[in-house]
């Protein structure tokens, strides 16, 4: 009975189980290809005109970051997640490549992209090159 391959598979599964869950996920949209999403599968957006505050928040929701944790991307996705303190309430907001992340209230189903405007953009999932 070959035990070495079974041990290798068991060790690999243990490493995967120990890895932290990604902070954001990847969803396949009909219009924009693969994009970053929140844990519920809702598309993430960035805003060209600075932080979304005041009445802007009627339709957009900041993606809050859990304090004390390091944000992580799914394996194979390029880029950098970070956090910043929101200017209005000082809560931690998730960022991608330095840009604050938001969801759109009009996206009621996972991977919808109803929030695209000239100033609001989906966050494409950039895959790392494979060897």
Short mmCIF file of N, CA and C in Angstrom, two decimals:
data_model
loop_
_atom_site.label_atom_id
_atom_site.label_comp_id
_atom_site.label_asym_id
_atom_site.label_seq_id
_atom_site.Cartn_x
_atom_site.Cartn_y
_atom_site.Cartn_z
N UNK A 1 0.85 -1.17 0.00
CA UNK A 1 0.00 0.00 0.00
C UNK A 1 0.89 1.24 0.00
N UNK A 2 0.76 2.14 -1.00
CA UNK A 2 1.62 3.32 -1.09
C UNK A 2 1.19 4.38 -0.08
N UNK A 3 2.04 4.63 0.91
CA UNK A 3 1.68 5.60 1.95
C UNK A 3 2.26 6.99 1.69
N UNK A 4 3.37 7.08 0.95
CA UNK A 4 3.98 8.39 0.72
C UNK A 4 3.05 9.33 -0.04
N UNK A 5 2.40 8.91 -1.15
CA UNK A 5 1.48 9.84 -1.83
C UNK A 5 0.33 10.26 -0.92
N UNK A 6 -0.19 9.33 -0.13
CA UNK A 6 -1.28 9.67 0.77
C UNK A 6 -0.82 10.69 1.81
N UNK A 7 0.40 10.52 2.33
CA UNK A 7 0.93 11.48 3.30
C UNK A 7 1.12 12.85 2.65
N UNK A 8 1.56 12.88 1.42
CA UNK A 8 1.76 14.15 0.73
C UNK A 8 0.44 14.87 0.53
N UNK A 9 -0.60 14.14 0.14
CA UNK A 9 -1.92 14.73 -0.05
C UNK A 9 -2.46 15.23 1.29
N UNK A 10 -2.31 14.44 2.33
CA UNK A 10 -2.77 14.84 3.66
C UNK A 10 -2.05 16.10 4.12
N UNK A 11 -0.75 16.19 3.91
CA UNK A 11 0.02 17.37 4.31
C UNK A 11 -0.43 18.59 3.52
N UNK A 12 -0.68 18.42 2.22
CA UNK A 12 -1.14 19.54 1.40
C UNK A 12 -2.51 20.03 1.86
N UNK A 13 -3.40 19.12 2.18
CA UNK A 13 -4.73 19.51 2.66
C UNK A 13 -4.64 20.21 4.01
N UNK A 14 -3.74 19.78 4.86
CA UNK A 14 -3.56 20.42 6.16
C UNK A 14 -3.06 21.85 5.99
N UNK A 15 -2.18 22.09 5.02
CA UNK A 15 -1.69 23.44 4.76
C UNK A 15 -2.82 24.31 4.25
N UNK A 16 -3.65 23.77 3.37
CA UNK A 16 -4.78 24.55 2.86
C UNK A 16 -5.76 24.88 3.97
N UNK A 17 -6.01 23.93 4.85
CA UNK A 17 -6.95 24.16 5.94
C UNK A 17 -6.41 25.20 6.90
N UNK A 18 -5.10 25.30 7.07
CA UNK A 18 -4.51 26.24 8.00
C UNK A 18 -4.40 27.64 7.40
N UNK A 19 -4.46 27.78 6.08
CA UNK A 19 -4.34 29.09 5.45
C UNK A 19 -5.58 29.92 5.76
N UNK A 20 -5.37 31.22 6.02
CA UNK A 20 -6.54 32.06 6.30
C UNK A 20 -7.43 32.19 5.07
N UNK A 21 -8.72 32.33 5.31
CA UNK A 21 -9.66 32.51 4.20
C UNK A 21 -9.38 33.86 3.55
N UNK A 22 -9.48 33.94 2.22
CA UNK A 22 -9.27 35.22 1.55
C UNK A 22 -10.30 36.25 2.03
N UNK A 23 -9.87 37.50 2.10
CA UNK A 23 -10.75 38.59 2.50
C UNK A 23 -11.75 38.90 1.40
N UNK A 24 -11.28 38.82 0.16
CA UNK A 24 -12.15 39.03 -1.00
C UNK A 24 -12.11 37.78 -1.86
N UNK A 25 -13.08 37.65 -2.73
CA UNK A 25 -13.18 36.50 -3.62
C UNK A 25 -13.16 36.97 -5.06
N UNK A 26 -13.28 36.03 -6.00
CA UNK A 26 -13.35 36.35 -7.42
C UNK A 26 -14.68 35.84 -7.95
N UNK A 27 -15.36 36.68 -8.71
CA UNK A 27 -16.62 36.30 -9.34
C UNK A 27 -16.56 36.51 -10.83
N UNK A 28 -17.31 35.72 -11.56
CA UNK A 28 -17.39 35.85 -13.02
C UNK A 28 -18.64 36.64 -13.36
N UNK A 29 -18.45 37.79 -14.01
CA UNK A 29 -19.57 38.63 -14.40
C UNK A 29 -19.89 38.43 -15.87
N UNK A 30 -21.09 38.81 -16.26
CA UNK A 30 -21.48 38.70 -17.68
C UNK A 30 -20.85 39.81 -18.51
N UNK A 31 -20.59 40.97 -17.90
CA UNK A 31 -20.13 42.13 -18.67
C UNK A 31 -18.68 42.50 -18.48
N UNK A 32 -18.08 42.13 -17.35
CA UNK A 32 -16.74 42.62 -17.03
C UNK A 32 -15.72 41.52 -16.77
N UNK A 33 -16.03 40.29 -17.08
CA UNK A 33 -15.10 39.20 -16.84
C UNK A 33 -14.99 38.88 -15.36
N UNK A 34 -13.81 38.46 -14.94
CA UNK A 34 -13.58 38.11 -13.54
C UNK A 34 -13.25 39.37 -12.74
N UNK A 35 -13.97 39.56 -11.63
CA UNK A 35 -13.80 40.73 -10.78
C UNK A 35 -13.67 40.30 -9.33
N UNK A 36 -13.15 41.20 -8.51
CA UNK A 36 -13.11 40.94 -7.09
C UNK A 36 -14.49 41.16 -6.50
N UNK A 37 -14.84 40.32 -5.51
CA UNK A 37 -16.14 40.42 -4.85
C UNK A 37 -15.95 40.36 -3.34
N UNK A 38 -17.01 40.73 -2.62
CA UNK A 38 -16.98 40.55 -1.17
C UNK A 38 -17.31 39.10 -0.85
N UNK A 39 -17.40 38.77 0.41
CA UNK A 39 -17.65 37.39 0.82
C UNK A 39 -19.00 36.87 0.36
N UNK A 40 -19.95 37.78 0.08
CA UNK A 40 -21.28 37.38 -0.40
C UNK A 40 -21.35 37.32 -1.93
N UNK A 41 -20.23 37.58 -2.60
CA UNK A 41 -20.19 37.53 -4.06
C UNK A 41 -20.57 38.83 -4.74
N UNK A 42 -20.76 39.90 -3.97
CA UNK A 42 -21.12 41.18 -4.58
C UNK A 42 -19.88 41.90 -5.12
N UNK A 43 -20.00 42.40 -6.32
CA UNK A 43 -18.91 43.04 -7.04
C UNK A 43 -18.34 44.21 -6.25
N UNK A 44 -17.02 44.36 -6.28
CA UNK A 44 -16.34 45.47 -5.63
C UNK A 44 -16.03 46.55 -6.65
N UNK A 45 -16.15 47.81 -6.19
CA UNK A 45 -15.94 48.98 -7.04
C UNK A 45 -14.94 49.94 -6.40
N UNK A 46 -14.31 50.74 -7.26
CA UNK A 46 -13.50 51.87 -6.82
C UNK A 46 -14.12 53.14 -7.42
N UNK A 47 -13.81 54.27 -6.78
CA UNK A 47 -14.40 55.56 -7.15
C UNK A 47 -13.29 56.53 -7.53
N UNK A 48 -13.42 57.17 -8.70
CA UNK A 48 -12.39 58.09 -9.18
C UNK A 48 -12.34 59.41 -8.42
N UNK A 49 -13.41 59.79 -7.75
CA UNK A 49 -13.51 61.15 -7.20
C UNK A 49 -13.22 61.24 -5.71
N UNK A 50 -12.44 60.31 -5.19
CA UNK A 50 -12.09 60.36 -3.77
C UNK A 50 -12.99 59.50 -2.94
N UNK A 51 -12.94 59.66 -1.63
CA UNK A 51 -13.77 58.81 -0.78
C UNK A 51 -15.26 59.11 -0.95
N UNK A 52 -16.06 58.08 -0.87
CA UNK A 52 -17.52 58.19 -0.96
C UNK A 52 -18.02 58.46 0.45
N UNK A 53 -18.58 59.66 0.67
CA UNK A 53 -19.11 60.05 1.98
C UNK A 53 -20.45 60.73 1.77
N UNK A 54 -21.14 61.02 2.84
CA UNK A 54 -22.41 61.76 2.78
C UNK A 54 -23.45 61.02 1.96
N UNK A 55 -24.12 61.75 1.05
CA UNK A 55 -25.20 61.17 0.26
C UNK A 55 -24.70 60.09 -0.70
N UNK A 56 -23.42 60.10 -1.00
CA UNK A 56 -22.84 59.04 -1.85
C UNK A 56 -23.09 57.68 -1.23
N UNK A 57 -23.14 57.63 0.10
CA UNK A 57 -23.32 56.36 0.80
C UNK A 57 -24.75 55.84 0.74
N UNK A 58 -25.66 56.61 0.13
CA UNK A 58 -27.03 56.12 -0.05
C UNK A 58 -27.07 54.91 -0.99
N UNK A 59 -26.14 54.87 -1.94
CA UNK A 59 -26.12 53.77 -2.92
C UNK A 59 -24.86 52.91 -2.83
N UNK A 60 -23.86 53.38 -2.16
CA UNK A 60 -22.58 52.66 -2.07
C UNK A 60 -22.29 52.33 -0.62
N UNK A 61 -21.73 51.14 -0.42
CA UNK A 61 -21.36 50.73 0.94
C UNK A 61 -19.86 50.46 0.98
N UNK A 62 -19.15 51.09 1.93
CA UNK A 62 -17.73 50.77 2.09
C UNK A 62 -17.57 49.32 2.50
N UNK A 63 -16.52 48.70 2.03
CA UNK A 63 -16.20 47.34 2.45
C UNK A 63 -15.30 47.47 3.67
N UNK A 64 -15.84 47.12 4.82
CA UNK A 64 -15.10 47.26 6.07
C UNK A 64 -14.13 46.11 6.25
N UNK A 65 -13.01 46.43 6.87
CA UNK A 65 -11.98 45.45 7.14
C UNK A 65 -12.05 45.04 8.60
N UNK A 66 -11.83 43.78 8.86
CA UNK A 66 -11.81 43.30 10.24
C UNK A 66 -10.53 43.77 10.90
N UNK A 67 -10.66 44.40 12.05
CA UNK A 67 -9.49 44.86 12.78
C UNK A 67 -8.65 43.70 13.26
N UNK A 68 -7.35 43.90 13.28
CA UNK A 68 -6.45 42.88 13.79
C UNK A 68 -6.14 41.74 12.84
N UNK A 69 -6.65 41.82 11.60
CA UNK A 69 -6.35 40.79 10.62
C UNK A 69 -5.68 41.41 9.41
N UNK A 70 -4.91 40.61 8.70
CA UNK A 70 -4.27 41.07 7.48
C UNK A 70 -5.15 40.67 6.30
N UNK A 71 -5.60 41.64 5.50
CA UNK A 71 -6.43 41.29 4.34
C UNK A 71 -5.65 40.42 3.35
N UNK A 72 -6.32 39.42 2.79
CA UNK A 72 -5.66 38.51 1.85
C UNK A 72 -6.49 38.34 0.58
N UNK A 73 -5.80 38.22 -0.52
CA UNK A 73 -6.41 37.91 -1.81
C UNK A 73 -6.48 36.40 -1.99
N UNK A 74 -7.35 35.92 -2.87
CA UNK A 74 -7.35 34.49 -3.18
C UNK A 74 -6.02 34.08 -3.82
N UNK A 75 -5.62 32.84 -3.66
CA UNK A 75 -4.39 32.38 -4.32
C UNK A 75 -4.46 32.62 -5.83
N UNK A 76 -3.34 33.08 -6.39
CA UNK A 76 -3.26 33.28 -7.83
C UNK A 76 -3.73 34.64 -8.32
N UNK A 77 -4.15 35.52 -7.41
CA UNK A 77 -4.62 36.84 -7.80
C UNK A 77 -3.56 37.87 -7.43
N UNK A 78 -3.22 38.74 -8.39
CA UNK A 78 -2.19 39.76 -8.18
C UNK A 78 -2.80 40.99 -7.53
N UNK A 79 -1.94 41.75 -6.87
CA UNK A 79 -2.36 43.02 -6.29
C UNK A 79 -2.13 43.04 -4.80
N UNK A 80 -2.49 44.16 -4.20
CA UNK A 80 -2.28 44.35 -2.78
C UNK A 80 -3.55 44.86 -2.12
N UNK A 81 -3.99 44.14 -1.10
CA UNK A 81 -5.09 44.60 -0.27
C UNK A 81 -4.50 45.33 0.93
N UNK A 82 -5.22 46.34 1.39
CA UNK A 82 -4.80 47.08 2.57
C UNK A 82 -6.03 47.66 3.24
N UNK A 83 -5.79 48.57 4.16
CA UNK A 83 -6.88 49.24 4.85
C UNK A 83 -6.56 50.72 4.99
N UNK A 84 -7.59 51.50 5.22
CA UNK A 84 -7.43 52.91 5.57
C UNK A 84 -8.55 53.29 6.52
N UNK A 85 -8.31 54.33 7.28
CA UNK A 85 -9.35 54.84 8.18
C UNK A 85 -10.24 55.77 7.38
N UNK A 86 -11.55 55.48 7.39
CA UNK A 86 -12.50 56.32 6.65
C UNK A 86 -12.50 57.75 7.21
N UNK A 87 -12.61 58.75 6.34
CA UNK A 87 -12.58 60.14 6.82
C UNK A 87 -13.81 60.54 7.64
N UNK A 88 -14.94 59.85 7.44
CA UNK A 88 -16.17 60.26 8.12
C UNK A 88 -16.35 59.62 9.49
N UNK A 89 -16.00 58.36 9.65
CA UNK A 89 -16.24 57.71 10.95
C UNK A 89 -15.02 56.95 11.50
N UNK A 90 -13.89 57.02 10.77
CA UNK A 90 -12.63 56.42 11.19
C UNK A 90 -12.65 54.89 11.26
N UNK A 91 -13.70 54.23 10.74
CA UNK A 91 -13.68 52.77 10.67
C UNK A 91 -12.68 52.35 9.61
N UNK A 92 -12.20 51.11 9.69
CA UNK A 92 -11.25 50.61 8.70
C UNK A 92 -11.99 50.15 7.45
N UNK A 93 -11.53 50.65 6.32
CA UNK A 93 -12.09 50.27 5.03
C UNK A 93 -11.04 49.52 4.23
N UNK A 94 -11.47 48.49 3.53
CA UNK A 94 -10.58 47.69 2.71
C UNK A 94 -10.20 48.48 1.45
N UNK A 95 -8.93 48.34 1.04
CA UNK A 95 -8.45 48.97 -0.19
C UNK A 95 -7.81 47.92 -1.09
N UNK A 96 -7.81 48.22 -2.39
CA UNK A 96 -7.08 47.40 -3.37
C UNK A 96 -6.17 48.35 -4.13
N UNK A 97 -4.88 48.07 -4.09
CA UNK A 97 -3.88 48.94 -4.72
C UNK A 97 -4.05 50.39 -4.25
N UNK A 98 -4.43 50.56 -2.98
CA UNK A 98 -4.56 51.88 -2.39
C UNK A 98 -5.91 52.55 -2.57
N UNK A 99 -6.79 52.00 -3.40
CA UNK A 99 -8.10 52.60 -3.64
C UNK A 99 -9.15 51.96 -2.73
N UNK A 100 -9.96 52.79 -2.05
CA UNK A 100 -11.01 52.24 -1.19
C UNK A 100 -12.01 51.41 -2.00
N UNK A 101 -12.53 50.35 -1.37
CA UNK A 101 -13.47 49.44 -2.03
C UNK A 101 -14.89 49.63 -1.51
N UNK A 102 -15.84 49.50 -2.44
CA UNK A 102 -17.26 49.69 -2.15
C UNK A 102 -18.08 48.61 -2.86
N UNK A 103 -19.28 48.38 -2.35
CA UNK A 103 -20.28 47.60 -3.08
C UNK A 103 -21.37 48.57 -3.51
N UNK A 104 -22.25 48.12 -4.40
CA UNK A 104 -23.33 48.95 -4.92
C UNK A 104 -24.67 48.36 -4.50
N UNK A 105 -25.54 49.18 -3.94
CA UNK A 105 -26.83 48.72 -3.43
C UNK A 105 -27.72 48.13 -4.54
N UNK A 106 -27.51 48.55 -5.77
CA UNK A 106 -28.31 48.04 -6.89
C UNK A 106 -27.89 46.67 -7.38
N UNK A 107 -26.77 46.16 -6.88
CA UNK A 107 -26.33 44.79 -7.20
C UNK A 107 -26.97 43.87 -6.16
N UNK A 108 -28.08 43.25 -6.52
CA UNK A 108 -28.79 42.41 -5.56
C UNK A 108 -28.39 40.95 -5.64
N UNK A 109 -27.76 40.56 -6.73
CA UNK A 109 -27.31 39.18 -6.93
C UNK A 109 -25.79 39.16 -7.06
N UNK A 110 -25.16 38.05 -6.71
CA UNK A 110 -23.71 37.95 -6.87
C UNK A 110 -23.27 38.23 -8.30
N UNK A 111 -22.13 38.91 -8.41
CA UNK A 111 -21.45 39.19 -9.68
C UNK A 111 -22.24 40.11 -10.61
N UNK A 112 -23.23 40.84 -10.11
CA UNK A 112 -23.88 41.86 -10.94
C UNK A 112 -22.96 43.07 -11.01
N UNK A 113 -23.10 43.85 -12.08
CA UNK A 113 -22.24 45.02 -12.28
C UNK A 113 -23.08 46.25 -12.62
N UNK A 114 -24.19 46.43 -11.92
CA UNK A 114 -25.07 47.56 -12.19
C UNK A 114 -24.50 48.89 -11.72
N UNK A 115 -23.43 48.87 -10.95
CA UNK A 115 -22.87 50.09 -10.39
C UNK A 115 -21.80 50.76 -11.23
N UNK A 116 -21.55 50.28 -12.44
CA UNK A 116 -20.54 50.89 -13.29
C UNK A 116 -21.07 52.23 -13.82
N UNK A 117 -20.26 53.27 -13.66
CA UNK A 117 -20.54 54.59 -14.22
C UNK A 117 -19.21 55.14 -14.74
N UNK A 118 -19.19 56.33 -15.31
CA UNK A 118 -17.89 56.88 -15.72
C UNK A 118 -16.91 57.05 -14.55
N UNK A 119 -17.42 57.22 -13.32
CA UNK A 119 -16.54 57.44 -12.16
C UNK A 119 -16.40 56.23 -11.25
N UNK A 120 -17.24 55.21 -11.44
CA UNK A 120 -17.20 53.99 -10.63
C UNK A 120 -16.80 52.81 -11.50
N UNK A 121 -15.83 52.05 -11.03
CA UNK A 121 -15.27 50.95 -11.84
C UNK A 121 -15.22 49.65 -11.03
N UNK A 122 -15.47 48.54 -11.70
CA UNK A 122 -15.29 47.25 -11.06
C UNK A 122 -13.79 47.03 -10.86
N UNK A 123 -13.45 46.13 -9.96
CA UNK A 123 -12.05 45.80 -9.71
C UNK A 123 -11.77 44.48 -10.41
N UNK A 124 -11.07 44.53 -11.55
CA UNK A 124 -10.79 43.28 -12.26
C UNK A 124 -9.87 42.37 -11.47
N UNK A 125 -10.09 41.08 -11.59
CA UNK A 125 -9.21 40.09 -10.95
C UNK A 125 -8.05 39.84 -11.90
N UNK A 126 -6.88 40.32 -11.52
CA UNK A 126 -5.67 40.11 -12.32
C UNK A 126 -4.98 38.86 -11.83
N UNK A 127 -4.91 37.88 -12.71
CA UNK A 127 -4.31 36.60 -12.35
C UNK A 127 -2.80 36.67 -12.48
N UNK A 128 -2.11 36.03 -11.53
CA UNK A 128 -0.66 35.92 -11.62
C UNK A 128 -0.30 34.98 -12.76
N UNK A 129 0.82 35.22 -13.42
CA UNK A 129 1.22 34.30 -14.49
C UNK A 129 1.51 32.92 -13.92
N UNK A 130 1.15 31.90 -14.68
CA UNK A 130 1.46 30.53 -14.26
C UNK A 130 2.77 30.12 -14.92
N UNK A 131 3.45 29.21 -14.27
CA UNK A 131 4.75 28.76 -14.81
C UNK A 131 4.59 27.53 -15.62
#
